[in-house]
Coordinates of C-alpha atoms and ligand atoms in Angstrom, one line a residue:
X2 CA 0.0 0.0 0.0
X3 CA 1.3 3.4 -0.6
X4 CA 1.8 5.9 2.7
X5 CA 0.8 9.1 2.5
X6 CA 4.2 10.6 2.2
X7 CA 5.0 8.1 -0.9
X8 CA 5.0 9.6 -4.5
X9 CA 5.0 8.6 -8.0
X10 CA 7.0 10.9 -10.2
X11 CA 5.6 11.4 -13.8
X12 CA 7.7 12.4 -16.7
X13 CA 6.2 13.7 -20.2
X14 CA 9.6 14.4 -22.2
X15 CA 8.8 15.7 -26.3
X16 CA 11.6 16.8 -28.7
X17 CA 11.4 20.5 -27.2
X18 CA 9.6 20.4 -23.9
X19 CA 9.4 18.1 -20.5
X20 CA 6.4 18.1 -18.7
X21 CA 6.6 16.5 -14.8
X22 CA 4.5 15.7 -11.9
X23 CA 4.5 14.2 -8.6
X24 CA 1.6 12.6 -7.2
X25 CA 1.1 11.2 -3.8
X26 CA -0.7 9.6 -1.1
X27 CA -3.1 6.7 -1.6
X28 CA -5.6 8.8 -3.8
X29 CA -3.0 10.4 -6.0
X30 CA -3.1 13.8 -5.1
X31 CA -1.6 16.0 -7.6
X32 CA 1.7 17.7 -5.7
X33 CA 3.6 19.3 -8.0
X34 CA 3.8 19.9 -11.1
X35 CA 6.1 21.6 -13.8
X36 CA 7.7 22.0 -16.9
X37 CA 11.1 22.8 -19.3
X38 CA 10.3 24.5 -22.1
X39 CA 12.4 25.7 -25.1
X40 CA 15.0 22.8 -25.1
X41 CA 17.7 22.9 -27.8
X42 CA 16.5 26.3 -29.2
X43 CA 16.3 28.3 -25.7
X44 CA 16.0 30.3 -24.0
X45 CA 15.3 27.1 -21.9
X46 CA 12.8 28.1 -18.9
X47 CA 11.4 26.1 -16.0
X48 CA 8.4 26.4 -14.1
X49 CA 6.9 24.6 -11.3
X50 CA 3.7 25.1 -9.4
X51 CA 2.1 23.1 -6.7
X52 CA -1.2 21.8 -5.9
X53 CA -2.6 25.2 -5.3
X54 CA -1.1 26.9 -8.6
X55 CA 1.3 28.9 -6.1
X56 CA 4.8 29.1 -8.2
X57 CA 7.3 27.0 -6.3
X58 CA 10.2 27.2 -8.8
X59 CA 11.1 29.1 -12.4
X60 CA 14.7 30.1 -13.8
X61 CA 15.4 30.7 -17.2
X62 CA 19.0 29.9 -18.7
X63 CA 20.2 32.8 -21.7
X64 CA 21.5 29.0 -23.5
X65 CA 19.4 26.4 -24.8
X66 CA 19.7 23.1 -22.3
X67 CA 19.3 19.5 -23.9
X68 CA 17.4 16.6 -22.8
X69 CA 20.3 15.5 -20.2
X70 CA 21.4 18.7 -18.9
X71 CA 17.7 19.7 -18.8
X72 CA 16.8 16.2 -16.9
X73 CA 19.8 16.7 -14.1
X74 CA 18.5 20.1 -13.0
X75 CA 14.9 18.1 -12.5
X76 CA 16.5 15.9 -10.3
X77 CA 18.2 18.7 -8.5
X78 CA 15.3 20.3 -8.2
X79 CA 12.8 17.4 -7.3
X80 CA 15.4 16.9 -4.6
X81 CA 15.1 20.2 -2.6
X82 CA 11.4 20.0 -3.4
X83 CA 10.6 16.1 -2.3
X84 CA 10.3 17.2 1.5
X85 CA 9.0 14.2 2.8
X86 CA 8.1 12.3 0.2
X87 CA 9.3 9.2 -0.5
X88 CA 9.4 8.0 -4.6
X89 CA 8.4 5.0 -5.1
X90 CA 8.6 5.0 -9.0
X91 CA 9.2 7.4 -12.1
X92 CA 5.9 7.1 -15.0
X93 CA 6.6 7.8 -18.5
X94 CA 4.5 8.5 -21.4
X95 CA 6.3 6.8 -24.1
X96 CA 4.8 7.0 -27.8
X97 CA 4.4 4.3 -29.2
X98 CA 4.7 0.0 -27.7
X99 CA 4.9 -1.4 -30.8
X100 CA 2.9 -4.6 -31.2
X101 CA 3.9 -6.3 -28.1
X102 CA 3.7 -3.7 -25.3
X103 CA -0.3 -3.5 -24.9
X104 CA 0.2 -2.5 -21.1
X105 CA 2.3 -0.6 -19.1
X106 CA 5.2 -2.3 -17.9
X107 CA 8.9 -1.7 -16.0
X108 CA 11.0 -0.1 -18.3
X109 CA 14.3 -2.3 -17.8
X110 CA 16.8 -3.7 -20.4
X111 CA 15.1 -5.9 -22.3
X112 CA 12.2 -3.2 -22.1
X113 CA 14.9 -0.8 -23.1
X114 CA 16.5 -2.8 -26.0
X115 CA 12.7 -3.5 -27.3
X116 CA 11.5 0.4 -27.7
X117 CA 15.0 1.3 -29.4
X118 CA 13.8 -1.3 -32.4
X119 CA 10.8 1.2 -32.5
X120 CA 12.4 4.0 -33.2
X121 CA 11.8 3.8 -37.1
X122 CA 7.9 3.9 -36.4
X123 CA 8.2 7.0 -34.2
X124 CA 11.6 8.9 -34.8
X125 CA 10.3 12.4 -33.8
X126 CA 9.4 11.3 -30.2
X127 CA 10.1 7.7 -29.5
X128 CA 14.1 9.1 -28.9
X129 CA 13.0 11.7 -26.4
X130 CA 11.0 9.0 -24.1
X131 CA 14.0 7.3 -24.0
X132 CA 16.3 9.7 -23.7
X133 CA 14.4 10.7 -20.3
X134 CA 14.6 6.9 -19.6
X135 CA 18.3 6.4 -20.1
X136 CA 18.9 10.2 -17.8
X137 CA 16.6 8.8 -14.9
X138 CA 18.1 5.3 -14.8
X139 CA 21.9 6.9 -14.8
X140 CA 20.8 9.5 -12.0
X141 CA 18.8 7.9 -9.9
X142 CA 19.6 3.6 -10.9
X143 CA 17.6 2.4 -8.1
X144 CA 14.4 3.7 -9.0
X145 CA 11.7 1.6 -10.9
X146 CA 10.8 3.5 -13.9
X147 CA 7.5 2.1 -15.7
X148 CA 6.9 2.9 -19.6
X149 CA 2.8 3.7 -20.3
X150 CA 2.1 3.8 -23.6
X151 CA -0.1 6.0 -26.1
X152 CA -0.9 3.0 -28.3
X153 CA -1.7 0.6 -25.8
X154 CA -5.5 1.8 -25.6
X155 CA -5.8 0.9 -29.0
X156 CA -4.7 -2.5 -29.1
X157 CA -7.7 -3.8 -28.8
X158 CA -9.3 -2.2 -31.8
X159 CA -10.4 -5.0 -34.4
X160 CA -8.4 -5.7 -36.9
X161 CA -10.1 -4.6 -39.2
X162 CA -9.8 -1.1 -37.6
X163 CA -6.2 -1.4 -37.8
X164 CA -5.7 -2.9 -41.2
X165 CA -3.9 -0.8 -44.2
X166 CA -5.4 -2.4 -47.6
X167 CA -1.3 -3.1 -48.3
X168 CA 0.2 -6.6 -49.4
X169 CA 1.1 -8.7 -46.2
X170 CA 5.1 -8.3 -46.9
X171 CA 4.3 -4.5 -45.8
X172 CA 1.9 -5.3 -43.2
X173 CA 3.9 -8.1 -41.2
X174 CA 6.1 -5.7 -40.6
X175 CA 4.5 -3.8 -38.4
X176 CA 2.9 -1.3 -40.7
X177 CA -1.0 -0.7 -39.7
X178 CA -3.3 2.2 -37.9
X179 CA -1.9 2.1 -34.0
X180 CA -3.4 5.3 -33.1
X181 CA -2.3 7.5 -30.1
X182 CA -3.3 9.9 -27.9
X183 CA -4.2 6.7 -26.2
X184 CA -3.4 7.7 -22.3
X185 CA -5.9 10.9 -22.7
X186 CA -8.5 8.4 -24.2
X187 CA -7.7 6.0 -21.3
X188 CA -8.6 8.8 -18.8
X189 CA -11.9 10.2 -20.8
X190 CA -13.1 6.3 -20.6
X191 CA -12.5 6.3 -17.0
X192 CA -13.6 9.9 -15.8
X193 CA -17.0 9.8 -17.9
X194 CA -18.9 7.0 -16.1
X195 CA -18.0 9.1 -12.5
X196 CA -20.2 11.4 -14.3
X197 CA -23.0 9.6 -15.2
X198 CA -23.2 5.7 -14.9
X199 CA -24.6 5.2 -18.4
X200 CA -21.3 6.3 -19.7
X201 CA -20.2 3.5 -19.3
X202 CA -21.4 1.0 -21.8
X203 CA -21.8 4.1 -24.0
X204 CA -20.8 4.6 -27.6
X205 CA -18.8 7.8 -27.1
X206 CA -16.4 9.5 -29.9
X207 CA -14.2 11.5 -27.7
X208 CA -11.8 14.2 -29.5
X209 CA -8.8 15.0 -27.9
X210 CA -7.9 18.5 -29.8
X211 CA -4.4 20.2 -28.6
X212 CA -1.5 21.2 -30.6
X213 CA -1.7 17.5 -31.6
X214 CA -5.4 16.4 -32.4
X215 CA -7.0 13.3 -32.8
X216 CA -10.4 11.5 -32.1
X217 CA -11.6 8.0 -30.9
X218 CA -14.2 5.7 -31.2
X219 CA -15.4 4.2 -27.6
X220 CA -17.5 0.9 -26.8
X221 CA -18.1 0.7 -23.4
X222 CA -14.7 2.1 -22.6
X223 CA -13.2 0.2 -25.0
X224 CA -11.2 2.0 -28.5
X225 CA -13.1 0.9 -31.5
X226 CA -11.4 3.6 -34.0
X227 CA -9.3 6.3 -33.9
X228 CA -8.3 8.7 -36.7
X229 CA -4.3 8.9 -35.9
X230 CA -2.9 5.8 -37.9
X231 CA 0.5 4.4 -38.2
X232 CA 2.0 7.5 -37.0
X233 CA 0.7 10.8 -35.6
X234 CA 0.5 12.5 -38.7
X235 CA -2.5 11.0 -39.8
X236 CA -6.0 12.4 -39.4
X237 CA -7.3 15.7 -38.6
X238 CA -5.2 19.0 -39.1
X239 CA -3.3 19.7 -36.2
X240 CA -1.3 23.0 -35.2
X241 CA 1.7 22.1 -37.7
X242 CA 0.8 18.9 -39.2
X243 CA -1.2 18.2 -42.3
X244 CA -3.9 15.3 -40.7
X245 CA -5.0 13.0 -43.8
X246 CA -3.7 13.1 -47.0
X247 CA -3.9 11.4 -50.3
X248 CA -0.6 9.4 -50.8
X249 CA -0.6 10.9 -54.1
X250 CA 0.3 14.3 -52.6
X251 CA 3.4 13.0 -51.3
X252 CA 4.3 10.8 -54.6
X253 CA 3.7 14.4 -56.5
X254 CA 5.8 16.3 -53.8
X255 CA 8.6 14.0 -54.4
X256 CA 8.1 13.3 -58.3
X257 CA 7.0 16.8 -59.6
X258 CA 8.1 19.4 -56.9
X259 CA 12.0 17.5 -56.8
X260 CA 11.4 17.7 -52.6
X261 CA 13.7 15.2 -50.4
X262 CA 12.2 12.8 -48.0
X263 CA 13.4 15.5 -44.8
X264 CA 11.4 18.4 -46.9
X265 CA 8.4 16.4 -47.0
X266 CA 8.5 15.7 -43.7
X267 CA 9.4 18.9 -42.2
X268 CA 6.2 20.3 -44.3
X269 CA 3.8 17.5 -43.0
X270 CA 4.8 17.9 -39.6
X271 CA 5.8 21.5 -39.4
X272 CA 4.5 23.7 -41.7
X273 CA 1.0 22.3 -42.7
X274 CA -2.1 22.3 -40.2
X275 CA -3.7 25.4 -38.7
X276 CA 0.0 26.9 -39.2
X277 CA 0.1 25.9 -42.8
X278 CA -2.9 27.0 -44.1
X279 CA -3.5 30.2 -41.8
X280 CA 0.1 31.1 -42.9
X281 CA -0.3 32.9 -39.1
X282 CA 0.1 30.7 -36.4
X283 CA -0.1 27.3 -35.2
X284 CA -1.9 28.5 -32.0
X285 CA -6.4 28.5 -32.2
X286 CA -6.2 31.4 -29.6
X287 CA -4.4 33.5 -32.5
X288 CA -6.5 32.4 -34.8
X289 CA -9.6 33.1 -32.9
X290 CA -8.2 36.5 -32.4
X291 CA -7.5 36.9 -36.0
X292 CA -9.4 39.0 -38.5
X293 CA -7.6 37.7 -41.9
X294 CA -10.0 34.9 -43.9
X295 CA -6.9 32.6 -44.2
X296 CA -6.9 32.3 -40.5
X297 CA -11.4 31.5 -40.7
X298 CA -9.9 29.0 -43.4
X299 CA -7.7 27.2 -41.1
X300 CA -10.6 26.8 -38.6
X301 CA -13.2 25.8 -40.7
X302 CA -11.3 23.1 -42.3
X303 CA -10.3 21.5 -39.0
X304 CA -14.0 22.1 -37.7
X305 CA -14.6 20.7 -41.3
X306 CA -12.8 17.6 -40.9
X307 CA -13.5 16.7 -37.5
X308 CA -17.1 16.7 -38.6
X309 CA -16.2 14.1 -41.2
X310 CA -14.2 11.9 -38.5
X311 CA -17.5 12.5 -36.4
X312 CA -19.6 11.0 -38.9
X313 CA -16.9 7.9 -39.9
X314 CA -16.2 7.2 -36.4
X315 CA -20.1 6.7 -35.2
X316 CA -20.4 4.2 -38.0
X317 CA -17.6 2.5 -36.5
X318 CA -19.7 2.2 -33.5
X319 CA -22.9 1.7 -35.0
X320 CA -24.1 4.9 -33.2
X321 CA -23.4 7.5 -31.0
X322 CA -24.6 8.1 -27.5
X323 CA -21.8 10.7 -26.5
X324 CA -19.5 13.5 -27.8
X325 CA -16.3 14.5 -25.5
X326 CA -14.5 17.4 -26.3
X327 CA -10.9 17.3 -24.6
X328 CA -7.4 19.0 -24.9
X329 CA -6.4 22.6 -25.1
X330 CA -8.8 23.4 -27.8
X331 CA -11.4 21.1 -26.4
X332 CA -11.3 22.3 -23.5
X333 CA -11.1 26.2 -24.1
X334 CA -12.9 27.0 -27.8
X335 CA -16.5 27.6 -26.9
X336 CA -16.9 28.7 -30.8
X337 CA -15.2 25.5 -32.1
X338 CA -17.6 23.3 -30.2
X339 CA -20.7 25.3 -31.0
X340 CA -19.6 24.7 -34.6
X341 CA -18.5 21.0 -34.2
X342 CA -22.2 20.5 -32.3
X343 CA -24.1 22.7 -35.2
X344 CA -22.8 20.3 -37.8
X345 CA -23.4 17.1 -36.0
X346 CA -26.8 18.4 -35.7
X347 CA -27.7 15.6 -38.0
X348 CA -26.5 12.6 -35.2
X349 CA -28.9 14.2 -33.0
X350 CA -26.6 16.5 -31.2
X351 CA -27.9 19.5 -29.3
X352 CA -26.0 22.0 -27.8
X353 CA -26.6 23.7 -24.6
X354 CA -25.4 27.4 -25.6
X355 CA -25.2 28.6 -22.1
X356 CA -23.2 25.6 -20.6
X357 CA -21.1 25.7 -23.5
X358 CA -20.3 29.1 -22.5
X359 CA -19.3 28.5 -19.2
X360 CA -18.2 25.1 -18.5
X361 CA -15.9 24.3 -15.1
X362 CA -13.9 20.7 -15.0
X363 CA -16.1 17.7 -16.6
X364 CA -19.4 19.0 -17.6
X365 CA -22.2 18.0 -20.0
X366 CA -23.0 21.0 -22.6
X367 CA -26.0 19.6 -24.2
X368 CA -29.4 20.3 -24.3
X369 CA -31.6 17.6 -21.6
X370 CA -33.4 16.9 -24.7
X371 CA -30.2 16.1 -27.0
X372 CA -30.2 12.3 -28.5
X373 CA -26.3 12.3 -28.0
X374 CA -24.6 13.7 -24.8
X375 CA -22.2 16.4 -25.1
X376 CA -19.1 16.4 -22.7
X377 CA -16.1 18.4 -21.6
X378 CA -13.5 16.0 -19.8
X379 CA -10.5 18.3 -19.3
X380 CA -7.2 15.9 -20.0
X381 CA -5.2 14.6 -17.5
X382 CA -2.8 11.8 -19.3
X383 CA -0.7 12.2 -16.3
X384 CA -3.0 11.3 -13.4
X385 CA -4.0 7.9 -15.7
X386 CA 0.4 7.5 -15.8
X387 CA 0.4 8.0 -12.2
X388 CA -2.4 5.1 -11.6
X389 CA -0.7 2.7 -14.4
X390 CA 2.9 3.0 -12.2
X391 CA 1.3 2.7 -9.2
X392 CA -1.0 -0.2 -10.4
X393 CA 2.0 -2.1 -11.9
X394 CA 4.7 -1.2 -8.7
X395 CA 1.6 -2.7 -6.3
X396 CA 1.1 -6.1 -8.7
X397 CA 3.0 -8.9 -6.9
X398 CA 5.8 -10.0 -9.2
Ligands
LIG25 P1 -0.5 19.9 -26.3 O1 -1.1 19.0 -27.4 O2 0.8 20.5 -26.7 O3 -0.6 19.4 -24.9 P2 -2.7 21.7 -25.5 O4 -3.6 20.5 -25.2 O5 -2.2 22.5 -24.4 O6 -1.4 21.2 -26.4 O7 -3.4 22.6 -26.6 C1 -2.8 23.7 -27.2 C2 -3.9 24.3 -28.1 O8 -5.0 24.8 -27.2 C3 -3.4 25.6 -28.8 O9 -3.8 25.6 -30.1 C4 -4.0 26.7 -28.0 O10 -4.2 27.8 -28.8 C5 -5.4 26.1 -27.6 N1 -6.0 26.8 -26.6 C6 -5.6 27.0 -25.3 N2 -6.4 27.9 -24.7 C7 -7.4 28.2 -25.5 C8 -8.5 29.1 -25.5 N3 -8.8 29.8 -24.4 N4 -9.2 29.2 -26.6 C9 -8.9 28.6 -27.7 N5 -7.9 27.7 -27.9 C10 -7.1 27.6 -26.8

């Protein structure tokens, strides 16, 4: 059993930014929480609040830190800032688990050696996970560490759901739809049916809509569907990246425009998306704020295409009892929902304009009288890492 005083530490580390959090005590309680921002093109800065919000740590270095230099100061820092508590393990979010991790597990040498042959499936974020890995296990060897992955929530998708319509010498090798974003799916499936029992066996589409944006398809807490695919690319348009695209596009990139494999993919991942098409910004509040059409543009086409995944998604399930709006856009754009909910009109949604408005933490937005339940479930893939490490450091061995 864990004591009050014991903690789980949870680390979120991307290619520019590491997000941590300790949580303690036997219900989790959120303790502290941070982040690094800016690695490699500085200025780095830190930030750290506590449970409260009260600022309990920021510096900022005139030099851009890396992953390892960035990872040392945490552990300094968590250090002077641990108190009493006692950590009993370190969570990671780690991309992708390949075909054989459907689960969290300890991240140890085998473990290890396993991820690094994933690499190839997730090059732009698989090596930061594991960089954070490889810094914890050199600073602090004695502490378990415990790998959760965003695939592992779709694992159980049928395979038909996860099927490319490629020749098998393609798809034995691992290439098929794993979807992601599967921690913040994880949490959505276990938050809604706190708020209303029915949830539960529901047939929910949940859309998790940050600077990376994807949606699900839900059977009774289960994934179904999801519209990210064999990487994160795929899908709707996201702050820098394109969402679908006709393979042709790329074949024509390559053929006609004479761009190299790294210029395609710096314009798929970085320059296409709201970015791309607004020309402005990769950022919906600037957008929002923004007078010029190509900026309306950018919107509508995502609001566009998330109506489309809507649709594809509840056939999928056969249905649709719920919609969940989650993530930074989610969560904060009351016009992007009113429009999402206007055009899914047809599925029997019906918004509630004033509780769209004025939502605070999980809370239905639709009408009483609307076929399909509209939710906000504000996302909290840490919390759900915290559990998994707890969960797996409790299991006997
Ligand atoms: P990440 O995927 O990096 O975790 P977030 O979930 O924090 O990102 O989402 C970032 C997105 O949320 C940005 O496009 C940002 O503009 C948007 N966002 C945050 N607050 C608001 C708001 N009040 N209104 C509209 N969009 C918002």
């Amino acid at each position: 059993m864990i004591a009050a005083n014991d903690g789980i530490v949870v680390l979120n580390a991307g290619s520019s930014s590491i997000k941590f959090s300790l949580y303690s005590g036997a219900g989790l309680d959120l303790t502290f929480k941070g982040r690094i921002e800016n690695l490699y093109s500085g200025p780095t800065r830190f930030s750290a609040r506590d449970a409260a919000g009260a600022s309990i740590g920021a510096e900022e270095w005139g030099e851009a830190l890396d992953h390892a230099a960035a990872m040392r100061y945490l552990v300094d820092f968590a250090a002077g800032h641990l108190g009493g508590y006692r950590v009993l393990a370190a969570g990671h979010r780690i991309v992708h688990g390949g075909t054989h991790y459907s689960g969290p597990r300890r991240l140890d040498a085998e473990a290890l050696a396993y991820l690094d042959t994933l690499v190839p499936l997730a090059p732009l974020h698989l090596p930061h996970n594991l960089a954070a890995v490889r810094a914890v296990a050199q600073l602090a060897p004695h502490l378990p560490q415990v790998g959760c992955f965003d695939t592992a929530f779709h694992s159980v998708q049928p395979a038909l759901a996860q099927a490319f319509a490629l020749p098998p010498a393609v798809t034995d090798l691992g290439v098929r739809r794993y979807g992601f974003h599967g921690l913040s799916y994880e949490y959505i499936a276990s938050r809604l049916p706190q708020a209303d029992p029915a949830l539960a066996r529901a047939k929910v589409v949940a859309a998790h809509l940050g600077n990376g944006a994807s949606m699900c398809a839900m059977a009774g807490g289960r994934s179904v569907a999801s519209t990210m695919g064999f990487t994160a690319v795929e899908g709707l348009p996201m702050g820098t990246r394109c969402g679908a695209l006709d393979p042709g596009v790329v074949l024509y990139l390559i053929q006609e425009l004479g761009m190299d494999v790294a210029r395609v993919q710096e314009m798929l991942y970085q320059q296409s998306g709201l970015l791309g098409v607004s020309g402005i910004s990769s950022d919906m509040r600037a957008l929002e704020a923004s007078g010029d059409p190509r900026a309306r543009l950018a919107i509508d086409l995502l609001v566009y295409r998330i109506g489309r995944e809507l649709g594809s998604l509840a056939a999928s399930l056969g249905g649709l009892d719920a919609l969940v709006f989650s993530g930074g856009i989610g969560e904060n754009s009351v016009a992007l929902r009113a429009a999402v909910c206007r055009d899914a009109a047809w599925l029997g949604v019906a918004l509630d304009e004033a509780a769209n408005a004025a939502p605070r933490g999980v809370a239905r937005i639709s009408r009483p009288d609307s076929r399909v339940a509209v939710w906000i479930v504000p996302a909290d893939e840490e919390l759900m890492i915290a559990r998994h490490t707890l969960d797996l450091m409790e299991r006997p061995a």
